[in-house]
Amino acid sequence: MTFDYDLFVIGGGSGGVRAARVASGDWGARVGLAEESRMGGTCVIRGCVPKKLMVFASGFSGMIEEAQAYGWTLQPGRFDWRTFRARLEAELDRLEAAYRGTLQAAGVTVHDARATLVDAHRVRLASGQEFSAKHILVATGGQPFVPAFPGSELAVSSNEMFHLDALPRRALVVGGGYIASEFACILNGLGVEVSQFYRGAQILRGFDDEARGHVANAMRAGGIDIHCGTDVMRLEKTAAGIRAIATDGSEREFDLVLYATGRRPNTGGLGLEGLGVEFGRDGRIVVDRYSQTAVPSIFAVGDVTGRINLTPVAIREGHAFADTVFGAKPTAFDHELVASAVFTQPELGSVGLSEEAARAEGPIAVYSTAFRPMKTAFAGKPDRVLMKLIVSQTTRKVLGCHLVAPEAGEMIQLAAIAIRMGATKEDFDRTCAVHPTMAEELVTMRKPVRTA
Ligand code: NDP
């Protein structure tokens, strides 16, 4: 049987674009790709990229005070959201065009339309046009989830945060994960009065407890009003804003309420039901280690599979899929020891096991230090950084590394290489320090602070 395409990709985000580019450009497959929104997906259009630019924008407020302490004559200025937003939009246009250019150069045919599956080898575009394909890759990502409660329609999600007409004066952020904590810090840095409600006992569940506490303390010291064990019962529109009635009995008014309470896979209405594809929690597509679904011709990568919802993971899954299916090189992405960073202020960089998770697996030694870094200490700021290594007492391997520090995202990338290579604590110790840096503490911690 002949097909219109060797591969049809649904979704032009990180995973789909990489798979399409490699299948076509590297392996010569005939590839079509459909995207209903803007090319680049969540990461480029409404996630990592615009978020990081907002992190940079918000970081300048603290720098002026520091610069003054270093002798600079500088006066705090005013942040103009509209100026920033216009530049942000231009940058996203540039990136979107670059993504399109990459696909074009690789020979991929792009369809700017929503695509759904008709059967295991056919897709239909919103225009009604149909194509057959030997393989179909579902890379449709996810979308913000806002729970149903009275007044939930008054809340915005992260999607709307990049398009605000004006910055609010008072904002409530609900949730304790990556997105909630990052936006709480961004808004705070941009001069917004920020409260954060989280239903659990401590924000950033899943990360190392000591590191979570360190970030939360720094966020509070930075002026964010974090309320743990607190959730919103209802939201009401008022003359001046939005009143939040909380489970702790408080009633407060805000100008903006951001819900960052997780994301759900985009699987609804795709036509997958009835084809034999299996679904897991929240509708995620169940795949094997080669990203193949229960239907042999249908594969899925990225957030729609809910394995680890991070851009670089989707990219690697997409690449591995293309190599496996079109390059005759069976490749399974290894989801172990994936490092990540939470772009709070300060950042949290993390790889491997938390102290709590490692304790459950065997005897460990914990090496940890918290100190005032040179740069901000000189400026008289109380900021402290945390450097922590979790070491197996049996193998001496470093099982986890957790950093709370400016640029922790940059540092953890490098620590992750050593840890993936199986570095022991003695390998870290043998490595000569780079002085004077914050990261040198990682190779100079001689004695464990505790064993367990
Ligand atoms: P997370 O899953 O990280 O966090 C969701 C938060 O919302 C948790 O604190 C959760 O509480 C809370 N929550 C969930 N449901 C409810 C509810 N019904 N009522 C009140 N609170 C609720 O999701 P995010 O939205 O922050 O981010 C989605 C994913 O995107 C992340 O998992 C991450 O993989 C990715 N991401 C990565 C970034 C990075 O790498 N820097 C940045 C942004 C996103 P509880 O803990 O109790 O479940």
Coordinates of C-alpha atoms and ligand atoms in Angstrom, one line a residue:
M1 CA 0.0 0.0 0.0
T2 CA 1.3 3.5 -0.8
F3 CA 0.8 6.3 1.6
D4 CA 0.7 10.1 1.1
Y5 CA 3.3 10.4 3.8
D6 CA 5.8 8.1 5.7
L7 CA 5.1 10.1 8.8
F8 CA 2.3 12.6 9.8
V9 CA 3.0 14.5 13.0
I10 CA 0.2 16.2 14.8
G11 CA 1.6 19.1 16.9
G12 CA 4.3 21.5 16.1
G13 CA 5.8 21.8 19.6
S14 CA 9.3 20.7 20.8
G15 CA 8.7 16.9 20.4
G16 CA 6.8 17.0 17.1
V17 CA 9.2 19.4 15.4
R18 CA 12.3 17.4 16.4
A19 CA 10.7 14.1 15.3
A20 CA 9.6 15.6 11.9
R21 CA 12.9 17.3 11.3
V22 CA 15.0 14.2 12.0
A23 CA 12.7 11.8 10.2
S24 CA 12.8 14.0 7.1
G25 CA 16.1 15.8 7.2
D26 CA 18.3 12.9 8.5
W27 CA 16.4 9.8 7.3
G28 CA 14.7 11.0 4.1
A29 CA 11.2 10.2 5.2
R30 CA 8.3 12.1 3.5
V31 CA 6.8 14.0 6.5
G32 CA 3.7 16.1 7.0
L33 CA 3.1 18.1 10.2
A34 CA -0.1 19.8 11.3
E35 CA -0.2 22.6 13.9
E36 CA -3.5 24.3 14.8
S37 CA -1.9 27.2 16.7
R38 CA 1.5 28.8 16.5
M39 CA 4.6 26.8 15.5
G40 CA 6.9 26.1 18.4
G41 CA 4.2 24.9 20.9
T42 CA 4.0 25.5 24.6
C43 CA 7.7 26.0 25.2
V44 CA 8.3 28.6 22.6
I45 CA 4.9 30.4 22.5
R46 CA 3.4 30.2 26.0
G47 CA 5.9 28.5 28.2
C48 CA 9.7 28.2 28.9
V49 CA 10.9 30.9 26.5
P50 CA 8.5 33.8 27.3
K51 CA 8.7 32.8 31.0
K52 CA 12.5 32.9 31.0
L53 CA 12.4 36.4 29.4
M54 CA 10.0 37.5 32.1
V55 CA 12.4 36.0 34.7
F56 CA 15.2 38.2 33.2
A57 CA 12.9 41.2 33.2
S58 CA 12.0 40.8 36.8
G59 CA 15.6 40.2 37.9
F60 CA 16.6 43.8 37.2
S61 CA 14.7 45.3 40.2
G62 CA 17.1 43.7 42.8
M63 CA 20.2 44.5 40.7
I64 CA 19.8 48.2 41.1
E65 CA 20.0 48.0 44.9
E66 CA 23.1 45.8 44.5
A67 CA 24.7 48.1 42.0
Q68 CA 24.2 51.0 44.4
A69 CA 25.9 49.0 47.2
Y70 CA 28.9 48.5 44.8
G71 CA 29.2 52.2 44.3
W72 CA 27.1 52.9 41.2
T73 CA 24.9 55.9 41.2
L74 CA 21.7 54.5 39.9
Q75 CA 18.1 55.3 40.7
P76 CA 15.4 52.6 40.5
G77 CA 13.3 53.2 37.5
R78 CA 9.8 52.1 36.4
F79 CA 9.1 48.9 34.6
D80 CA 7.0 49.4 31.5
W81 CA 5.0 46.2 30.8
R82 CA 3.8 47.4 27.4
T83 CA 7.3 48.0 26.2
F84 CA 8.4 44.6 27.4
R85 CA 5.4 42.9 25.9
A86 CA 5.9 44.4 22.5
R87 CA 9.5 43.1 22.5
L88 CA 8.5 39.7 23.7
E89 CA 5.9 39.4 20.9
A90 CA 8.6 40.3 18.4
E91 CA 10.9 37.8 19.8
L92 CA 8.3 35.0 19.7
D93 CA 7.5 35.9 16.1
R94 CA 11.2 35.6 15.3
L95 CA 11.4 32.2 17.0
E96 CA 8.2 30.9 15.4
A97 CA 9.6 31.9 11.9
A98 CA 12.9 30.1 12.8
Y99 CA 11.0 26.9 13.7
R100 CA 9.1 27.1 10.4
G101 CA 12.4 27.7 8.5
T102 CA 14.0 24.6 10.1
L103 CA 11.1 22.4 9.1
Q104 CA 11.1 23.8 5.6
A105 CA 14.8 23.3 5.2
A106 CA 14.4 19.7 6.4
G107 CA 11.7 19.1 3.7
V108 CA 8.7 18.8 6.0
T109 CA 5.3 19.9 4.6
V110 CA 3.5 22.1 7.2
H111 CA -0.3 22.3 7.4
D112 CA -1.6 25.2 9.5
A113 CA -4.6 23.4 10.7
R114 CA -6.0 21.1 13.4
A115 CA -5.6 17.5 12.5
T116 CA -7.5 14.5 13.9
L117 CA -7.2 10.8 13.3
V118 CA -9.6 9.0 11.1
D119 CA -8.1 5.6 11.6
A120 CA -4.7 4.1 12.3
H121 CA -3.2 5.4 9.1
R122 CA -5.4 8.5 8.2
V123 CA -5.6 12.0 9.4
R124 CA -8.2 14.7 8.6
L125 CA -7.4 18.4 8.7
A126 CA -10.0 20.9 9.8
S127 CA -10.3 21.9 6.2
G128 CA -11.6 18.5 5.4
Q129 CA -8.5 17.4 3.5
E130 CA -7.4 13.9 4.4
F131 CA -3.9 12.2 4.2
S132 CA -2.8 8.7 4.6
A133 CA 0.5 8.0 6.5
K134 CA 2.4 4.9 7.3
H135 CA 3.1 6.2 10.8
I136 CA 1.3 8.9 12.8
L137 CA 3.0 10.7 15.7
V138 CA 0.8 12.4 18.3
A139 CA 2.7 15.3 19.9
T140 CA -0.2 17.5 20.9
G141 CA 1.2 18.5 24.3
G142 CA -0.9 19.7 27.2
Q143 CA -2.9 22.6 28.5
P144 CA -3.4 24.3 31.8
F145 CA -5.9 22.7 34.2
V146 CA -8.1 24.9 36.4
P147 CA -10.3 23.0 38.8
A148 CA -14.1 23.7 38.8
F149 CA -15.2 25.8 41.8
P150 CA -17.5 28.9 42.1
G151 CA -15.9 31.8 40.3
S152 CA -13.2 29.8 38.6
E153 CA -13.9 31.6 35.3
L154 CA -12.4 34.8 37.0
A155 CA -9.0 33.1 37.2
V156 CA -6.4 33.2 34.4
S157 CA -3.9 30.4 33.5
S158 CA -0.2 30.8 32.5
N159 CA -1.5 31.0 28.8
E160 CA -2.9 34.5 29.5
M161 CA 0.1 35.8 31.5
F162 CA 2.1 36.8 28.4
H163 CA -0.8 38.9 27.0
L164 CA -1.9 41.0 29.9
D165 CA -2.9 44.5 29.0
A166 CA -1.4 45.8 32.2
L167 CA 0.4 44.3 35.2
P168 CA -1.9 43.9 38.2
R169 CA -1.2 45.8 41.5
R170 CA -2.1 42.8 43.6
A171 CA -2.0 39.2 42.4
L172 CA -2.9 35.8 43.9
V173 CA -1.1 32.8 42.5
V174 CA -2.7 29.4 43.3
G175 CA -0.6 26.2 43.3
G176 CA 2.7 25.2 44.6
G177 CA 4.4 23.7 41.5
Y178 CA 6.9 25.0 39.0
I179 CA 4.6 27.4 37.2
A180 CA 3.0 28.9 40.3
S181 CA 6.3 29.4 42.1
E182 CA 8.0 30.8 39.0
F183 CA 5.2 33.3 38.3
A184 CA 5.0 34.3 42.0
C185 CA 8.7 35.3 41.8
I186 CA 8.4 37.0 38.4
L187 CA 5.4 39.2 39.4
N188 CA 7.1 40.0 42.7
G189 CA 10.2 41.1 40.9
L190 CA 8.2 43.3 38.6
G191 CA 6.7 45.1 41.5
V192 CA 3.4 43.3 41.9
E193 CA 2.2 42.6 45.5
V194 CA 2.0 38.8 45.4
S195 CA 0.2 36.2 47.5
Q196 CA 0.6 32.5 46.8
F197 CA -1.9 29.9 48.1
Y198 CA -0.9 26.2 48.2
R199 CA -3.1 23.4 49.5
G200 CA -0.2 21.3 50.9
A201 CA 2.3 21.8 53.7
Q202 CA 5.2 23.1 51.5
I203 CA 5.6 24.3 47.9
L204 CA 7.4 22.4 45.2
R205 CA 6.3 18.9 46.3
G206 CA 8.6 16.2 44.9
F207 CA 11.8 18.2 45.3
D208 CA 14.2 17.7 48.2
D209 CA 12.6 19.0 51.4
E210 CA 15.5 21.1 52.5
A211 CA 15.7 22.7 49.1
R212 CA 12.0 23.4 49.0
G213 CA 12.2 25.0 52.5
H214 CA 15.2 27.1 51.4
V215 CA 13.3 28.4 48.3
A216 CA 10.1 29.1 50.2
N217 CA 12.1 31.0 52.9
A218 CA 13.9 33.1 50.2
M219 CA 10.6 33.8 48.4
R220 CA 9.0 35.0 51.7
A221 CA 12.1 37.1 52.5
G222 CA 11.8 38.6 49.0
G223 CA 8.2 39.8 49.9
I224 CA 6.0 37.0 48.6
D225 CA 3.1 36.2 51.0
I226 CA 3.0 32.4 50.8
H227 CA 0.1 30.6 52.5
C228 CA 0.5 26.9 52.8
G229 CA -2.4 24.6 53.7
T230 CA -4.6 27.2 52.0
D231 CA -6.9 26.9 49.0
V232 CA -9.5 29.1 47.3
M233 CA -13.1 28.2 48.1
R234 CA -14.6 30.8 45.7
L235 CA -13.8 33.8 43.7
E236 CA -16.2 36.8 43.4
K237 CA -16.1 39.8 41.1
T238 CA -16.0 43.1 43.0
A239 CA -16.1 46.7 41.8
A240 CA -12.3 47.0 42.0
G241 CA -11.1 43.4 41.4
I242 CA -11.6 39.8 42.5
R243 CA -12.3 38.7 46.0
A244 CA -10.8 35.4 47.0
I245 CA -12.6 33.5 49.8
A246 CA -10.1 31.0 51.2
T247 CA -10.3 27.8 53.2
D248 CA -8.5 29.6 56.1
G249 CA -11.4 31.9 56.5
S250 CA -9.7 34.9 54.9
E251 CA -11.3 37.2 52.3
R252 CA -8.9 39.3 50.2
E253 CA -9.2 41.3 47.1
F254 CA -6.8 41.0 44.1
D255 CA -6.6 42.4 40.6
L256 CA -5.5 39.1 39.1
V257 CA -5.8 35.5 40.2
L258 CA -3.5 33.0 38.4
Y259 CA -4.2 29.3 38.6
A260 CA -1.2 27.1 38.1
T261 CA -2.6 23.9 39.3
G262 CA -1.1 21.5 36.8
R263 CA -1.5 20.7 33.1
R264 CA -3.5 18.0 31.3
P265 CA -2.6 16.1 28.1
N266 CA -4.3 17.3 24.9
T267 CA -6.0 14.1 23.9
G268 CA -9.6 15.0 23.8
G269 CA -11.4 15.0 20.4
L270 CA -8.3 13.7 18.5
G271 CA -10.1 10.7 17.2
L272 CA -7.9 8.3 19.2
E273 CA -10.9 6.8 21.1
G274 CA -12.0 3.6 19.5
L275 CA -8.7 3.0 17.7
G276 CA -7.3 0.9 20.5
V277 CA -4.9 3.5 21.9
E278 CA -4.7 3.1 25.7
F279 CA -5.1 6.1 28.0
G280 CA -3.7 6.6 31.5
R281 CA -4.3 9.1 34.3
D282 CA -5.9 12.4 33.1
G283 CA -6.1 11.1 29.5
R284 CA -2.4 10.7 28.9
I285 CA -1.4 8.3 26.1
V286 CA 0.2 5.1 27.2
V287 CA 3.3 4.3 25.2
D288 CA 6.2 1.8 25.5
R289 CA 9.9 2.8 25.8
Y290 CA 10.0 3.5 22.0
S291 CA 7.0 5.8 22.3
Q292 CA 4.7 3.3 20.5
T293 CA 1.1 3.1 21.5
A294 CA -1.0 -0.1 21.6
V295 CA -1.7 0.7 17.9
P296 CA 1.5 -0.2 16.0
S297 CA 1.3 2.7 13.5
I298 CA 0.6 5.4 16.1
F299 CA 3.3 6.8 18.4
A300 CA 3.2 9.7 20.9
V301 CA 5.9 11.9 22.5
G302 CA 6.1 14.8 24.9
D303 CA 3.6 16.1 27.4
V304 CA 0.7 14.2 25.8
T305 CA 2.3 11.0 27.3
G306 CA 2.8 12.5 30.7
R307 CA 6.2 10.8 31.3
I308 CA 8.3 13.8 32.4
N309 CA 6.8 17.0 31.2
L310 CA 9.9 19.0 30.2
T311 CA 10.8 20.4 26.8
P312 CA 14.2 18.6 26.5
V313 CA 12.6 15.3 27.4
A314 CA 10.0 15.8 24.6
I315 CA 12.8 16.6 22.2
R316 CA 14.8 13.5 23.1
E317 CA 11.7 11.3 22.9
G318 CA 10.9 12.8 19.4
H319 CA 14.5 12.3 18.2
A320 CA 14.6 8.7 19.6
F321 CA 11.3 7.9 17.8
A322 CA 12.6 9.2 14.5
D323 CA 15.9 7.3 14.8
T324 CA 14.0 4.1 15.8
V325 CA 11.4 4.1 13.1
F326 CA 13.1 5.8 10.2
G327 CA 16.8 5.4 10.9
A328 CA 16.7 1.7 11.8
K329 CA 18.5 2.6 15.1
P330 CA 16.2 1.4 17.9
T331 CA 16.7 4.1 20.5
A332 CA 14.8 4.5 23.8
F333 CA 15.3 7.7 25.7
D334 CA 16.4 7.0 29.3
H335 CA 14.1 8.9 31.7
E336 CA 16.5 8.4 34.6
L337 CA 18.5 11.3 36.1
V338 CA 16.8 14.0 34.1
A339 CA 18.0 17.3 35.7
S340 CA 15.6 20.3 35.9
A341 CA 15.6 23.8 37.2
V342 CA 12.8 25.8 38.7
F343 CA 13.3 29.5 37.7
T344 CA 12.3 31.0 41.0
Q345 CA 14.4 33.7 42.6
P346 CA 16.7 32.1 43.7
E347 CA 16.6 29.2 41.2
L348 CA 16.4 25.6 42.3
G349 CA 18.5 23.1 40.3
S350 CA 18.0 19.5 40.9
V351 CA 19.1 16.1 39.6
G352 CA 18.6 12.6 41.0
L353 CA 17.1 11.6 44.3
S354 CA 15.9 13.9 47.0
E355 CA 17.2 13.1 50.5
E356 CA 13.8 11.6 51.4
A357 CA 13.7 9.4 48.3
A358 CA 17.3 8.3 48.7
R359 CA 16.7 7.3 52.4
A360 CA 14.1 4.9 51.3
E361 CA 16.5 3.1 49.1
G362 CA 19.5 2.5 51.4
P363 CA 22.0 4.1 53.8
I364 CA 23.1 7.6 52.7
A365 CA 25.4 10.4 53.7
V366 CA 24.2 14.0 53.2
Y367 CA 26.6 16.8 52.4
S368 CA 25.1 20.2 52.6
T369 CA 26.1 23.8 53.1
A370 CA 24.2 27.0 53.2
F371 CA 26.1 30.3 53.0
R372 CA 25.9 33.9 52.0
P373 CA 27.4 34.2 48.5
M374 CA 30.1 36.8 48.0
K375 CA 28.2 39.0 45.5
T376 CA 25.1 39.7 47.5
A377 CA 26.9 39.5 50.9
F378 CA 29.1 42.4 49.8
A379 CA 25.9 44.4 49.1
G380 CA 24.6 43.6 52.6
K381 CA 21.9 41.3 51.4
P382 CA 20.9 38.4 53.6
D383 CA 20.5 35.9 50.7
R384 CA 21.8 32.4 51.3
V385 CA 22.5 29.7 48.8
L386 CA 22.2 25.9 49.4
M387 CA 24.5 23.2 48.0
K388 CA 23.6 19.7 48.7
L389 CA 24.8 16.2 47.7
I390 CA 23.2 12.9 48.6
V391 CA 25.7 10.1 48.6
S392 CA 25.1 6.3 48.9
Q393 CA 27.0 4.9 51.8
T394 CA 27.3 1.6 50.0
T395 CA 28.6 2.6 46.6
R396 CA 29.7 6.2 47.4
K397 CA 27.9 7.3 44.2
V398 CA 26.3 10.7 44.3
L399 CA 22.6 10.0 44.0
G400 CA 21.3 13.5 44.0
C401 CA 22.4 17.1 43.8
H402 CA 20.2 20.0 44.9
L403 CA 21.2 23.6 44.5
V404 CA 19.4 26.8 45.5
A405 CA 21.3 29.7 44.1
P406 CA 21.4 32.3 41.4
E407 CA 22.1 30.5 38.1
A408 CA 21.5 27.1 39.8
G409 CA 20.0 26.0 36.4
E410 CA 23.3 26.5 34.8
M411 CA 25.2 24.7 37.5
I412 CA 23.0 21.7 37.7
Q413 CA 23.4 21.0 34.0
L414 CA 27.1 20.3 34.6
A415 CA 26.7 18.4 37.9
A416 CA 24.2 16.2 36.0
I417 CA 26.9 15.1 33.6
A418 CA 29.1 13.8 36.4
I419 CA 26.2 12.2 38.2
R420 CA 24.9 10.5 35.1
M421 CA 28.5 9.1 34.6
G422 CA 28.2 7.6 38.0
A423 CA 30.5 9.9 39.9
T424 CA 31.3 9.1 43.5
K425 CA 31.8 11.6 46.3
E426 CA 35.5 10.9 46.0
D427 CA 35.4 11.9 42.3
F428 CA 33.8 15.2 43.3
D429 CA 36.5 15.6 46.1
R430 CA 39.3 14.9 43.6
T431 CA 38.1 17.7 41.4
C432 CA 40.0 20.9 42.1
A433 CA 37.8 23.9 43.0
V434 CA 37.2 26.9 40.7
H435 CA 37.8 29.9 43.0
P436 CA 36.0 32.1 43.9
T437 CA 32.7 30.7 42.9
M438 CA 29.6 29.4 44.6
A439 CA 29.8 26.0 42.9
E440 CA 33.3 25.3 44.4
E441 CA 31.4 24.3 47.5
L442 CA 30.3 21.2 45.6
V443 CA 33.9 19.9 45.6
T444 CA 34.9 21.1 49.1
M445 CA 32.3 19.6 51.4
R446 CA 34.4 17.1 53.4
K447 CA 32.2 15.9 56.2
P448 CA 28.6 14.7 56.0
V449 CA 26.1 16.8 58.0
R450 CA 24.2 13.6 58.7
T451 CA 23.9 10.0 57.7
A452 CA 20.7 7.9 57.6
Ligands
NDP1 P1 2.7 21.0 38.8 O1 2.2 19.6 38.6 O2 4.2 21.1 39.0 O3 2.1 21.7 40.0 C1 0.7 21.7 40.2 C2 0.4 22.4 41.5 O4 -1.0 22.7 41.6 C3 0.7 21.5 42.7 O5 1.2 22.4 43.7 C4 -0.6 20.9 43.1 O6 -0.7 20.6 44.4 C5 -1.5 22.0 42.8 N1 -2.9 21.5 42.4 C6 -3.2 20.5 41.6 N2 -4.6 20.4 41.5 C7 -5.1 21.3 42.4 C8 -6.4 21.7 42.8 N3 -7.5 21.0 42.3 N4 -6.6 22.6 43.7 C9 -5.5 23.3 44.2 N5 -4.2 23.0 43.9 C10 -4.0 22.0 43.0 O7 2.2 21.8 37.6 P2 2.5 23.2 37.0 O8 1.2 23.7 36.4 O9 3.3 24.0 37.9 O10 3.5 22.8 35.8 C11 3.1 21.7 34.8 C12 4.4 21.0 34.4 O11 5.1 21.9 33.5 C13 5.3 20.7 35.5 O12 5.1 19.4 36.1 C14 6.7 20.7 34.8 O13 6.9 19.4 34.3 C15 6.4 21.6 33.6 N6 7.1 22.9 33.8 C16 8.5 22.9 34.0 C17 9.2 24.1 34.2 C18 10.7 24.1 34.3 O14 11.3 23.1 33.9 N7 11.2 25.1 34.8 C19 8.5 25.4 34.2 C20 7.1 25.2 34.1 C21 6.4 24.0 33.9 P3 -0.1 19.2 45.0 O15 1.4 19.4 45.1 O16 -0.8 19.1 46.3 O17 -0.5 18.1 44.0

